[in-house]
Amino acid sequence: MKPRIVVIGGGFGGLRAAKTLGRSGKIRITVLDKRNHHLFQPLLYQVATASLNPSDIAVPIRQVLAPYKDIHVHMETVTGLDLAGKAVITDSDRHPYDYLVLACGSTHSYFGHNEWENLAPGLKTVEQALEMRRRLLTALEQAEKEDDPKAQARLLTFVVIGGGPTGVELAGAVAELTLSILATEFRNIKHHTARVILLQGDDRLLPTFAPELSEKSKLALERKGVEVKLGRMAKEITPQGVRLEYEFIETSTVLWAAGVKPSPLNKLLGVPLDKQGRVVVDQDLSLPGHPEVFVIGDQAHFDTPHGPLPGLAAVATQQGPAAAKNILRDVAGKPRKPFRYVDKGTMAVIGRSFAVSEIRRLKISGFIAWLVWLFVHIMLLVGHRNRVIVLINWAWSYLTFNRGARLITMATWKETEPVIAPPQAGASGTAQAQAQVGQPAQPDGAAILKT
Amino acid sequence: MKPRIVVIGGGFGGLRAAKTLGRSGKIRITVLDKRNHHLFQPLLYQVATASLNPSDIAVPIRQVLAPYKDIHVHMETVTGLDLAGKAVITDSDRHPYDYLVLACGSTHSYFGHNEWENLAPGLKTVEQALEMRRRLLTALEQAEKEDDPKAQARLLTFVVIGGGPTGVELAGAVAELTLSILATEFRNIKHHTARVILLQGDDRLLPTFAPELSEKSKLALERKGVEVKLGRMAKEITPQGVRLEYEFIETSTVLWAAGVKPSPLNKLLGVPLDKQGRVVVDQDLSLPGHPEVFVIGDQAHFDTPHGPLPGLAAVATQQGPAAAKNILRDVAGKPRKPFRYVDKGTMAVIGRSFAVSEIRRLKISGFIAWLVWLFVHIMLLVGHRNRVIVLINWAWSYLTFNRGARLITMATWKETEPVIAPPQAGASGTAQAQAQVGQPAQPDGAAILKT
């Protein structure tokens, strides 16, 4: 009977692992993910800033794996792991396995302040990106209606927390979004009155890059109008704004790009975790004490002579096939091989035509780096259709300075029947303009629609 | 001082009215809409069946009206109308006017059964289309995991209620969606086991079209695998299915395309409404007794020798400029003109290569009609970018039999911290497969993740 492999997670690591296993034709594979799609996270900030649609950077997992008849894809949420009994427990089933690959990725960490999540959405999932987009676009709409300069300034202040690649890319895109459309489409907002502030706890941006690239990124962002504040950590986030050690920034939109933590499934494995919560794996990517269990990607802590590998898509993309091949070697009775990461470089983009890139010792920045970034990201996208669509979206955005996905969708889809109150005969007083949503004015003789 | 015009609604009627007014340069216009975007509703069923993205068929209202410097766009919800004092009251402001144009469109009617809304989403807004999409795709995912044939059959039964153009187009698209991807991407679902049922209360589909086109549409749908049930009205909708007079259809997905009713704002106008709730307007499109107020589109009942005009996009698209021109004539001291509708025909599409179209006495059907439908809809879309994107999406879907927007997005965006329960030492019993989402199994020695 064919060995059964369960792969948890359809991200970069899990998808590549499944494909490698599926090609072998010798095993039965079950892929589990609580979502139905694989997401190209590096471009999620473009969904958040209304340049791309979620489906431009996501593809259904079962569509990618459809050619492999040995692969079954189930949309389920894993609720438990039975390592002794070798089974995965989900919200609707129990999956026994001979080999298990954990590739659940990471989620956001608010450094112990979980109450900040509602005030500062992160950027790891499609839903979060759409929530960011909704808040950004709604803040602009509310600013358009706002007559009080102080309240308007608060609505037009956007704070991004976190100066790694995600925060840098997001801040640059937010600056472009606000500046590009404010110029032509709003009547009540003066040009260049939007403030985009990037808060970085470290003393430089992109701390994993070379210092000169950190400096160039900072300058590029400042040219776009972003205020970069280094060495500043958020002490508190409230509905009124963000409190730093020596100042309080009044803002109605805070975006979180600061901390990540690995999947909570790590806590169920009964093995030591590093201080970020990642599982320390052996050199063949397997779990100490459980050679049939592999942990890859952001969930794993893989040691190298230069220190543990970072939580990058590139790492997961290489570890997936490596773990898969070790499983296949096991099944064929051959010895496993240790994983060796090939560093193909990292890059970060700041807006329309500027990027920084570091490949081993080669550092490039500017327009050339941006072209490389474009090319690499297009090629890394899964699916030809998505590549074409994204190219067109980018071309259009580049040429028109506009963005193609500026939809505000409501949080709820139901249209509740409003309650009609009878006209207020004889009521006195003039109607007052209300700045708060949801407080209708009550003028004389007017019919009021209560929703 | 320039006259002030308030236009409520950024749909087909309101947008065209605003553009006509904006070109004149003699007046100040405020456009109010509770959403930020104009929506091309005829293609909404393609968002619901994962062929298109919301932003492919929607465009921000202020982007369309940006070239007209006299037009201010505010995203606000109208809560009241002060006809005597000539002002519109919203959730955040009060807008005095010299002229008012009401173009709020229509919403779904559940024939008095508002409790059906949660069980059977409609197709008037982006949010509703996305909810339909979520339910369709999730039903397939759950069917893939379902071992009980009866439960699986229920998950694979899809009921569309309403046999007008919306229902016909939706049923055809749902049939294509389920059949196209079931064939290649699912392992546990047999081909052609999905049932798509279209319920029509009348004795023929498309009752506003010629009878021969009704018959051709029915045959086209049946060729696609849709079961068309004529003369059947839904008596009750429950979570288990739909009850008709003589049968009960077990289904987990019911889609509503049956009844519409005009905007509830009509009730505030203090004038007679027709039995559908529409405002009976004068021949110049104005409100009886209030010549400065115009009502157009689905909100209005406009009499002609052939009966009142139907609630079609084409009607609103012509009434918008007509009302606007009457306002401009008033301002210039010229007499108003009565509105005359030019019937350019109607069409409905059934899937990949079949449509029916009726233009005056000319009736065409089949592939030619489908090409005409393609062309007309592309040209009617607002915005060149959307035209290109939709063309590409359609070309890809046509060539690959697949669909480009098959994303299931969760109802909520927050990632709540799960509570980890300690391993259940000594617990007995085997884990049971649970068909219901949210009921984790509790096996021996397994660590359980409670969310």
PDB file of C-alpha atoms in Angstrom, chain B residues 128-359:
ATOM      1  CA  GLN B 128     -23.945  40.069  -1.998  1.00  0.00           C
ATOM      2  CA  ALA B 129     -22.121  38.726  -5.038  1.00  0.00           C
ATOM      3  CA  LEU B 130     -19.095  37.876  -2.910  1.00  0.00           C
ATOM      4  CA  GLU B 131     -21.326  36.149  -0.377  1.00  0.00           C
ATOM      5  CA  MET B 132     -22.867  34.073  -3.170  1.00  0.00           C
ATOM      6  CA  ARG B 133     -19.392  33.202  -4.383  1.00  0.00           C
ATOM      7  CA  ARG B 134     -18.297  32.210  -0.922  1.00  0.00           C
ATOM      8  CA  ARG B 135     -21.280  29.923  -0.484  1.00  0.00           C
ATOM      9  CA  LEU B 136     -20.891  28.293  -3.893  1.00  0.00           C
ATOM     10  CA  LEU B 137     -17.186  27.563  -3.526  1.00  0.00           C
ATOM     11  CA  THR B 138     -17.495  26.502   0.100  1.00  0.00           C
ATOM     12  CA  ALA B 139     -20.284  24.057  -0.755  1.00  0.00           C
ATOM     13  CA  LEU B 140     -17.945  22.366  -3.236  1.00  0.00           C
ATOM     14  CA  GLU B 141     -15.137  22.223  -0.704  1.00  0.00           C
ATOM     15  CA  GLN B 142     -17.409  20.684   1.891  1.00  0.00           C
ATOM     16  CA  ALA B 143     -18.748  18.167  -0.624  1.00  0.00           C
ATOM     17  CA  GLU B 144     -15.183  17.073  -1.307  1.00  0.00           C
ATOM     18  CA  LYS B 145     -14.772  16.145   2.352  1.00  0.00           C
ATOM     19  CA  GLU B 146     -18.185  14.507   2.703  1.00  0.00           C
ATOM     20  CA  ASP B 147     -18.444  10.739   2.699  1.00  0.00           C
ATOM     21  CA  ASP B 148     -22.178  10.377   3.241  1.00  0.00           C
ATOM     22  CA  PRO B 149     -23.766  10.324  -0.236  1.00  0.00           C
ATOM     23  CA  LYS B 150     -26.994  11.957   0.910  1.00  0.00           C
ATOM     24  CA  ALA B 151     -25.188  14.816   2.616  1.00  0.00           C
ATOM     25  CA  GLN B 152     -22.900  15.208  -0.353  1.00  0.00           C
ATOM     26  CA  ALA B 153     -25.858  15.345  -2.740  1.00  0.00           C
ATOM     27  CA  ARG B 154     -27.376  18.122  -0.678  1.00  0.00           C
ATOM     28  CA  LEU B 155     -24.130  20.091  -0.793  1.00  0.00           C
ATOM     29  CA  LEU B 156     -23.993  19.639  -4.551  1.00  0.00           C
ATOM     30  CA  THR B 157     -27.523  20.873  -5.164  1.00  0.00           C
ATOM     31  CA  PHE B 158     -27.794  24.555  -6.063  1.00  0.00           C
ATOM     32  CA  VAL B 159     -31.130  26.321  -6.352  1.00  0.00           C
ATOM     33  CA  VAL B 160     -31.617  29.636  -8.153  1.00  0.00           C
ATOM     34  CA  ILE B 161     -34.955  31.302  -7.495  1.00  0.00           C
ATOM     35  CA  GLY B 162     -36.205  33.607 -10.245  1.00  0.00           C
ATOM     36  CA  GLY B 163     -36.418  33.102 -13.998  1.00  0.00           C
ATOM     37  CA  GLY B 164     -35.876  36.616 -15.277  1.00  0.00           C
ATOM     38  CA  PRO B 165     -32.606  37.654 -16.935  1.00  0.00           C
ATOM     39  CA  THR B 166     -30.686  37.687 -13.652  1.00  0.00           C
ATOM     40  CA  GLY B 167     -31.769  34.202 -12.646  1.00  0.00           C
ATOM     41  CA  VAL B 168     -31.246  32.759 -16.112  1.00  0.00           C
ATOM     42  CA  GLU B 169     -27.739  34.166 -16.382  1.00  0.00           C
ATOM     43  CA  LEU B 170     -26.876  33.113 -12.873  1.00  0.00           C
ATOM     44  CA  ALA B 171     -28.153  29.557 -13.319  1.00  0.00           C
ATOM     45  CA  GLY B 172     -26.175  29.131 -16.527  1.00  0.00           C
ATOM     46  CA  ALA B 173     -23.016  30.402 -14.861  1.00  0.00           C
ATOM     47  CA  VAL B 174     -23.459  28.248 -11.747  1.00  0.00           C
ATOM     48  CA  ALA B 175     -23.866  25.186 -13.969  1.00  0.00           C
ATOM     49  CA  GLU B 176     -20.662  26.022 -15.802  1.00  0.00           C
ATOM     50  CA  LEU B 177     -18.761  26.716 -12.596  1.00  0.00           C
ATOM     51  CA  THR B 178     -19.686  23.449 -10.946  1.00  0.00           C
ATOM     52  CA  LEU B 179     -19.240  21.313 -14.030  1.00  0.00           C
ATOM     53  CA  SER B 180     -16.004  22.871 -15.229  1.00  0.00           C
ATOM     54  CA  ILE B 181     -13.980  22.506 -12.097  1.00  0.00           C
ATOM     55  CA  LEU B 182     -15.570  19.379 -10.738  1.00  0.00           C
ATOM     56  CA  ALA B 183     -14.301  17.426 -13.679  1.00  0.00           C
ATOM     57  CA  THR B 184     -10.601  17.984 -13.042  1.00  0.00           C
ATOM     58  CA  GLU B 185      -9.946  19.296  -9.580  1.00  0.00           C
ATOM     59  CA  PHE B 186     -12.019  17.297  -7.143  1.00  0.00           C
ATOM     60  CA  ARG B 187     -11.308  13.711  -6.222  1.00  0.00           C
ATOM     61  CA  ASN B 188     -14.239  12.754  -4.072  1.00  0.00           C
ATOM     62  CA  ILE B 189     -17.020  14.170  -6.218  1.00  0.00           C
ATOM     63  CA  LYS B 190     -18.188  12.292  -9.263  1.00  0.00           C
ATOM     64  CA  HIS B 191     -18.538  14.246 -12.481  1.00  0.00           C
ATOM     65  CA  HIS B 192     -21.960  15.619 -13.251  1.00  0.00           C
ATOM     66  CA  THR B 193     -23.328  14.887  -9.829  1.00  0.00           C
ATOM     67  CA  ALA B 194     -24.011  18.560  -9.205  1.00  0.00           C
ATOM     68  CA  ARG B 195     -27.633  19.633  -9.654  1.00  0.00           C
ATOM     69  CA  VAL B 196     -28.482  23.175 -10.631  1.00  0.00           C
ATOM     70  CA  ILE B 197     -32.182  23.941 -10.360  1.00  0.00           C
ATOM     71  CA  LEU B 198     -33.856  27.118 -11.609  1.00  0.00           C
ATOM     72  CA  LEU B 199     -37.257  27.894 -10.124  1.00  0.00           C
ATOM     73  CA  GLN B 200     -39.541  30.231 -12.049  1.00  0.00           C
ATOM     74  CA  GLY B 201     -42.939  31.306 -10.780  1.00  0.00           C
ATOM     75  CA  ASP B 202     -44.250  32.248 -14.225  1.00  0.00           C
ATOM     76  CA  ASP B 203     -45.018  29.665 -16.859  1.00  0.00           C
ATOM     77  CA  ARG B 204     -42.005  30.685 -18.947  1.00  0.00           C
ATOM     78  CA  LEU B 205     -38.509  32.072 -18.454  1.00  0.00           C
ATOM     79  CA  LEU B 206     -37.716  35.674 -19.373  1.00  0.00           C
ATOM     80  CA  PRO B 207     -41.362  36.735 -19.366  1.00  0.00           C
ATOM     81  CA  THR B 208     -40.521  40.160 -20.782  1.00  0.00           C
ATOM     82  CA  PHE B 209     -38.996  38.594 -23.893  1.00  0.00           C
ATOM     83  CA  ALA B 210     -40.780  36.993 -26.857  1.00  0.00           C
ATOM     84  CA  PRO B 211     -42.044  33.438 -26.171  1.00  0.00           C
ATOM     85  CA  GLU B 212     -39.729  31.845 -28.715  1.00  0.00           C
ATOM     86  CA  LEU B 213     -36.715  33.296 -26.892  1.00  0.00           C
ATOM     87  CA  SER B 214     -38.080  31.996 -23.606  1.00  0.00           C
ATOM     88  CA  GLU B 215     -38.191  28.534 -25.124  1.00  0.00           C
ATOM     89  CA  LYS B 216     -34.686  28.790 -26.584  1.00  0.00           C
ATOM     90  CA  SER B 217     -33.277  29.938 -23.264  1.00  0.00           C
ATOM     91  CA  LYS B 218     -34.869  27.011 -21.515  1.00  0.00           C
ATOM     92  CA  LEU B 219     -33.361  24.572 -23.988  1.00  0.00           C
ATOM     93  CA  ALA B 220     -29.956  26.234 -23.726  1.00  0.00           C
ATOM     94  CA  LEU B 221     -30.021  25.980 -19.958  1.00  0.00           C
ATOM     95  CA  GLU B 222     -31.073  22.357 -20.085  1.00  0.00           C
ATOM     96  CA  ARG B 223     -28.221  21.578 -22.449  1.00  0.00           C
ATOM     97  CA  LYS B 224     -25.942  22.993 -19.776  1.00  0.00           C
ATOM     98  CA  GLY B 225     -27.432  20.656 -17.222  1.00  0.00           C
ATOM     99  CA  VAL B 226     -29.785  23.071 -15.473  1.00  0.00           C
ATOM    100  CA  GLU B 227     -33.142  21.667 -14.352  1.00  0.00           C
ATOM    101  CA  VAL B 228     -35.709  24.334 -15.204  1.00  0.00           C
ATOM    102  CA  LYS B 229     -38.920  24.169 -13.188  1.00  0.00           C
ATOM    103  CA  LEU B 230     -41.628  26.503 -14.476  1.00  0.00           C
ATOM    104  CA  GLY B 231     -44.702  27.554 -12.584  1.00  0.00           C
ATOM    105  CA  ARG B 232     -43.013  26.762  -9.289  1.00  0.00           C
ATOM    106  CA  MET B 233     -42.881  29.260  -6.461  1.00  0.00           C
ATOM    107  CA  ALA B 234     -40.881  28.861  -3.310  1.00  0.00           C
ATOM    108  CA  LYS B 235     -43.245  28.490  -0.361  1.00  0.00           C
ATOM    109  CA  GLU B 236     -40.540  28.281   2.267  1.00  0.00           C
ATOM    110  CA  ILE B 237     -36.766  28.438   2.507  1.00  0.00           C
ATOM    111  CA  THR B 238     -35.082  26.662   5.400  1.00  0.00           C
ATOM    112  CA  PRO B 239     -31.488  25.670   6.154  1.00  0.00           C
ATOM    113  CA  GLN B 240     -32.388  22.220   4.824  1.00  0.00           C
ATOM    114  CA  GLY B 241     -33.699  23.404   1.503  1.00  0.00           C
ATOM    115  CA  VAL B 242     -36.576  24.882  -0.444  1.00  0.00           C
ATOM    116  CA  ARG B 243     -40.176  23.818  -0.105  1.00  0.00           C
ATOM    117  CA  LEU B 244     -42.377  24.077  -3.169  1.00  0.00           C
ATOM    118  CA  GLU B 245     -46.036  23.250  -3.290  1.00  0.00           C
ATOM    119  CA  TYR B 246     -45.565  19.576  -4.107  1.00  0.00           C
ATOM    120  CA  GLU B 247     -41.953  18.847  -3.303  1.00  0.00           C
ATOM    121  CA  PHE B 248     -39.068  19.666  -1.062  1.00  0.00           C
ATOM    122  CA  ILE B 249     -35.654  20.267  -2.614  1.00  0.00           C
ATOM    123  CA  GLU B 250     -32.782  19.442  -0.276  1.00  0.00           C
ATOM    124  CA  THR B 251     -30.047  21.979  -0.830  1.00  0.00           C
ATOM    125  CA  SER B 252     -27.467  23.942   1.112  1.00  0.00           C
ATOM    126  CA  THR B 253     -27.139  26.803  -1.385  1.00  0.00           C
ATOM    127  CA  VAL B 254     -30.074  28.955  -2.422  1.00  0.00           C
ATOM    128  CA  LEU B 255     -29.522  32.033  -4.578  1.00  0.00           C
ATOM    129  CA  TRP B 256     -32.153  34.734  -4.888  1.00  0.00           C
ATOM    130  CA  ALA B 257     -32.870  36.424  -8.202  1.00  0.00           C
ATOM    131  CA  ALA B 258     -36.624  36.764  -7.903  1.00  0.00           C
ATOM    132  CA  GLY B 259     -37.966  40.059  -6.653  1.00  0.00           C
ATOM    133  CA  VAL B 260     -36.805  43.636  -6.536  1.00  0.00           C
ATOM    134  CA  LYS B 261     -38.287  46.631  -4.805  1.00  0.00           C
ATOM    135  CA  PRO B 262     -37.324  50.259  -5.149  1.00  0.00           C
ATOM    136  CA  SER B 263     -35.242  52.169  -2.646  1.00  0.00           C
ATOM    137  CA  PRO B 264     -37.000  52.686   0.698  1.00  0.00           C
ATOM    138  CA  LEU B 265     -36.418  56.431   0.274  1.00  0.00           C
ATOM    139  CA  ASN B 266     -39.572  56.401  -1.849  1.00  0.00           C
ATOM    140  CA  LYS B 267     -41.652  56.163   1.295  1.00  0.00           C
ATOM    141  CA  LEU B 268     -40.394  59.542   2.437  1.00  0.00           C
ATOM    142  CA  LEU B 269     -41.647  61.461  -0.565  1.00  0.00           C
ATOM    143  CA  GLY B 270     -45.282  61.674   0.465  1.00  0.00           C
ATOM    144  CA  VAL B 271     -46.609  60.865  -2.993  1.00  0.00           C
ATOM    145  CA  PRO B 272     -48.586  57.944  -4.361  1.00  0.00           C
ATOM    146  CA  LEU B 273     -46.529  54.857  -5.160  1.00  0.00           C
ATOM    147  CA  ASP B 274     -47.448  52.118  -7.597  1.00  0.00           C
ATOM    148  CA  LYS B 275     -47.973  48.597  -6.335  1.00  0.00           C
ATOM    149  CA  GLN B 276     -44.262  47.849  -6.657  1.00  0.00           C
ATOM    150  CA  GLY B 277     -43.485  50.852  -4.502  1.00  0.00           C
ATOM    151  CA  ARG B 278     -42.199  53.065  -7.312  1.00  0.00           C
ATOM    152  CA  VAL B 279     -42.853  56.803  -7.466  1.00  0.00           C
ATOM    153  CA  VAL B 280     -45.234  57.839 -10.260  1.00  0.00           C
ATOM    154  CA  VAL B 281     -43.448  60.727 -11.945  1.00  0.00           C
ATOM    155  CA  ASP B 282     -44.618  63.343 -14.446  1.00  0.00           C
ATOM    156  CA  GLN B 283     -43.590  63.183 -18.064  1.00  0.00           C
ATOM    157  CA  ASP B 284     -40.617  65.476 -17.431  1.00  0.00           C
ATOM    158  CA  LEU B 285     -39.437  62.971 -14.748  1.00  0.00           C
ATOM    159  CA  SER B 286     -40.254  65.297 -11.870  1.00  0.00           C
ATOM    160  CA  LEU B 287     -42.150  64.588  -8.683  1.00  0.00           C
ATOM    161  CA  PRO B 288     -45.801  65.680  -8.753  1.00  0.00           C
ATOM    162  CA  GLY B 289     -46.071  68.813  -6.629  1.00  0.00           C
ATOM    163  CA  HIS B 290     -42.295  69.295  -6.447  1.00  0.00           C
ATOM    164  CA  PRO B 291     -41.016  70.307  -9.882  1.00  0.00           C
ATOM    165  CA  GLU B 292     -37.499  70.788  -8.512  1.00  0.00           C
ATOM    166  CA  VAL B 293     -37.272  67.092  -7.526  1.00  0.00           C
ATOM    167  CA  PHE B 294     -36.577  64.452 -10.190  1.00  0.00           C
ATOM    168  CA  VAL B 295     -36.881  60.698  -9.699  1.00  0.00           C
ATOM    169  CA  ILE B 296     -35.331  58.345 -12.224  1.00  0.00           C
ATOM    170  CA  GLY B 297     -34.367  54.725 -12.773  1.00  0.00           C
ATOM    171  CA  ASP B 298     -35.715  51.814 -10.772  1.00  0.00           C
ATOM    172  CA  GLN B 299     -37.183  54.212  -8.194  1.00  0.00           C
ATOM    173  CA  ALA B 300     -39.553  55.717 -10.749  1.00  0.00           C
ATOM    174  CA  HIS B 301     -42.750  54.657 -12.474  1.00  0.00           C
ATOM    175  CA  PHE B 302     -42.803  56.427 -15.846  1.00  0.00           C
ATOM    176  CA  ASP B 303     -45.960  55.954 -17.896  1.00  0.00           C
ATOM    177  CA  THR B 304     -45.939  55.391 -21.634  1.00  0.00           C
ATOM    178  CA  PRO B 305     -48.699  54.334 -24.043  1.00  0.00           C
ATOM    179  CA  HIS B 306     -47.274  50.786 -23.787  1.00  0.00           C
ATOM    180  CA  GLY B 307     -47.321  50.789 -20.015  1.00  0.00           C
ATOM    181  CA  PRO B 308     -44.777  51.863 -17.421  1.00  0.00           C
ATOM    182  CA  LEU B 309     -41.113  51.525 -18.302  1.00  0.00           C
ATOM    183  CA  PRO B 310     -39.363  48.507 -16.747  1.00  0.00           C
ATOM    184  CA  GLY B 311     -36.534  48.738 -14.225  1.00  0.00           C
ATOM    185  CA  LEU B 312     -33.687  48.267 -16.649  1.00  0.00           C
ATOM    186  CA  ALA B 313     -30.226  49.764 -16.718  1.00  0.00           C
ATOM    187  CA  ALA B 314     -30.958  51.047 -20.202  1.00  0.00           C
ATOM    188  CA  VAL B 315     -33.913  53.088 -18.943  1.00  0.00           C
ATOM    189  CA  ALA B 316     -31.933  54.678 -16.107  1.00  0.00           C
ATOM    190  CA  THR B 317     -29.078  55.404 -18.497  1.00  0.00           C
ATOM    191  CA  GLN B 318     -31.396  57.491 -20.685  1.00  0.00           C
ATOM    192  CA  GLN B 319     -33.398  59.101 -17.897  1.00  0.00           C
ATOM    193  CA  GLY B 320     -30.293  60.466 -16.184  1.00  0.00           C
ATOM    194  CA  PRO B 321     -29.287  62.858 -18.961  1.00  0.00           C
ATOM    195  CA  ALA B 322     -32.943  63.672 -19.665  1.00  0.00           C
ATOM    196  CA  ALA B 323     -33.573  64.840 -16.100  1.00  0.00           C
ATOM    197  CA  ALA B 324     -30.282  66.734 -16.115  1.00  0.00           C
ATOM    198  CA  LYS B 325     -31.182  68.543 -19.318  1.00  0.00           C
ATOM    199  CA  ASN B 326     -34.556  69.555 -17.907  1.00  0.00           C
ATOM    200  CA  ILE B 327     -32.760  71.062 -14.930  1.00  0.00           C
ATOM    201  CA  LEU B 328     -30.442  72.962 -17.233  1.00  0.00           C
ATOM    202  CA  ARG B 329     -33.415  74.178 -19.251  1.00  0.00           C
ATOM    203  CA  ASP B 330     -35.052  75.441 -16.084  1.00  0.00           C
ATOM    204  CA  VAL B 331     -31.896  77.297 -15.121  1.00  0.00           C
ATOM    205  CA  ALA B 332     -31.729  78.860 -18.568  1.00  0.00           C
ATOM    206  CA  GLY B 333     -35.399  79.836 -18.428  1.00  0.00           C
ATOM    207  CA  LYS B 334     -36.416  77.446 -21.183  1.00  0.00           C
ATOM    208  CA  PRO B 335     -39.354  75.041 -21.157  1.00  0.00           C
ATOM    209  CA  ARG B 336     -38.799  71.436 -20.137  1.00  0.00           C
ATOM    210  CA  LYS B 337     -39.219  68.491 -22.487  1.00  0.00           C
ATOM    211  CA  PRO B 338     -40.993  65.214 -21.800  1.00  0.00           C
ATOM    212  CA  PHE B 339     -38.829  62.104 -21.604  1.00  0.00           C
ATOM    213  CA  ARG B 340     -39.019  59.668 -24.502  1.00  0.00           C
ATOM    214  CA  TYR B 341     -37.393  56.269 -24.087  1.00  0.00           C
ATOM    215  CA  VAL B 342     -35.566  54.773 -27.086  1.00  0.00           C
ATOM    216  CA  ASP B 343     -35.777  50.993 -26.890  1.00  0.00           C
ATOM    217  CA  LYS B 344     -32.426  49.587 -27.906  1.00  0.00           C
ATOM    218  CA  GLY B 345     -33.358  46.046 -27.027  1.00  0.00           C
ATOM    219  CA  THR B 346     -32.667  43.627 -24.222  1.00  0.00           C
ATOM    220  CA  MET B 347     -30.522  40.544 -23.986  1.00  0.00           C
ATOM    221  CA  ALA B 348     -29.728  37.670 -21.711  1.00  0.00           C
ATOM    222  CA  VAL B 349     -26.780  35.293 -21.838  1.00  0.00           C
ATOM    223  CA  ILE B 350     -26.694  31.610 -20.964  1.00  0.00           C
ATOM    224  CA  GLY B 351     -23.132  30.530 -20.374  1.00  0.00           C
ATOM    225  CA  ARG B 352     -20.198  30.352 -22.707  1.00  0.00           C
ATOM    226  CA  SER B 353     -21.589  30.845 -26.145  1.00  0.00           C
ATOM    227  CA  PHE B 354     -25.309  31.337 -26.105  1.00  0.00           C
ATOM    228  CA  ALA B 355     -27.427  34.422 -25.685  1.00  0.00           C
ATOM    229  CA  VAL B 356     -30.857  35.686 -26.613  1.00  0.00           C
ATOM    230  CA  SER B 357     -31.510  39.222 -27.753  1.00  0.00           C
ATOM    231  CA  GLU B 358     -34.578  41.173 -28.691  1.00  0.00           C
ATOM    232  CA  ILE B 359     -34.349  44.540 -30.413  1.00  0.00           C
TER     233      ILE B 359
END
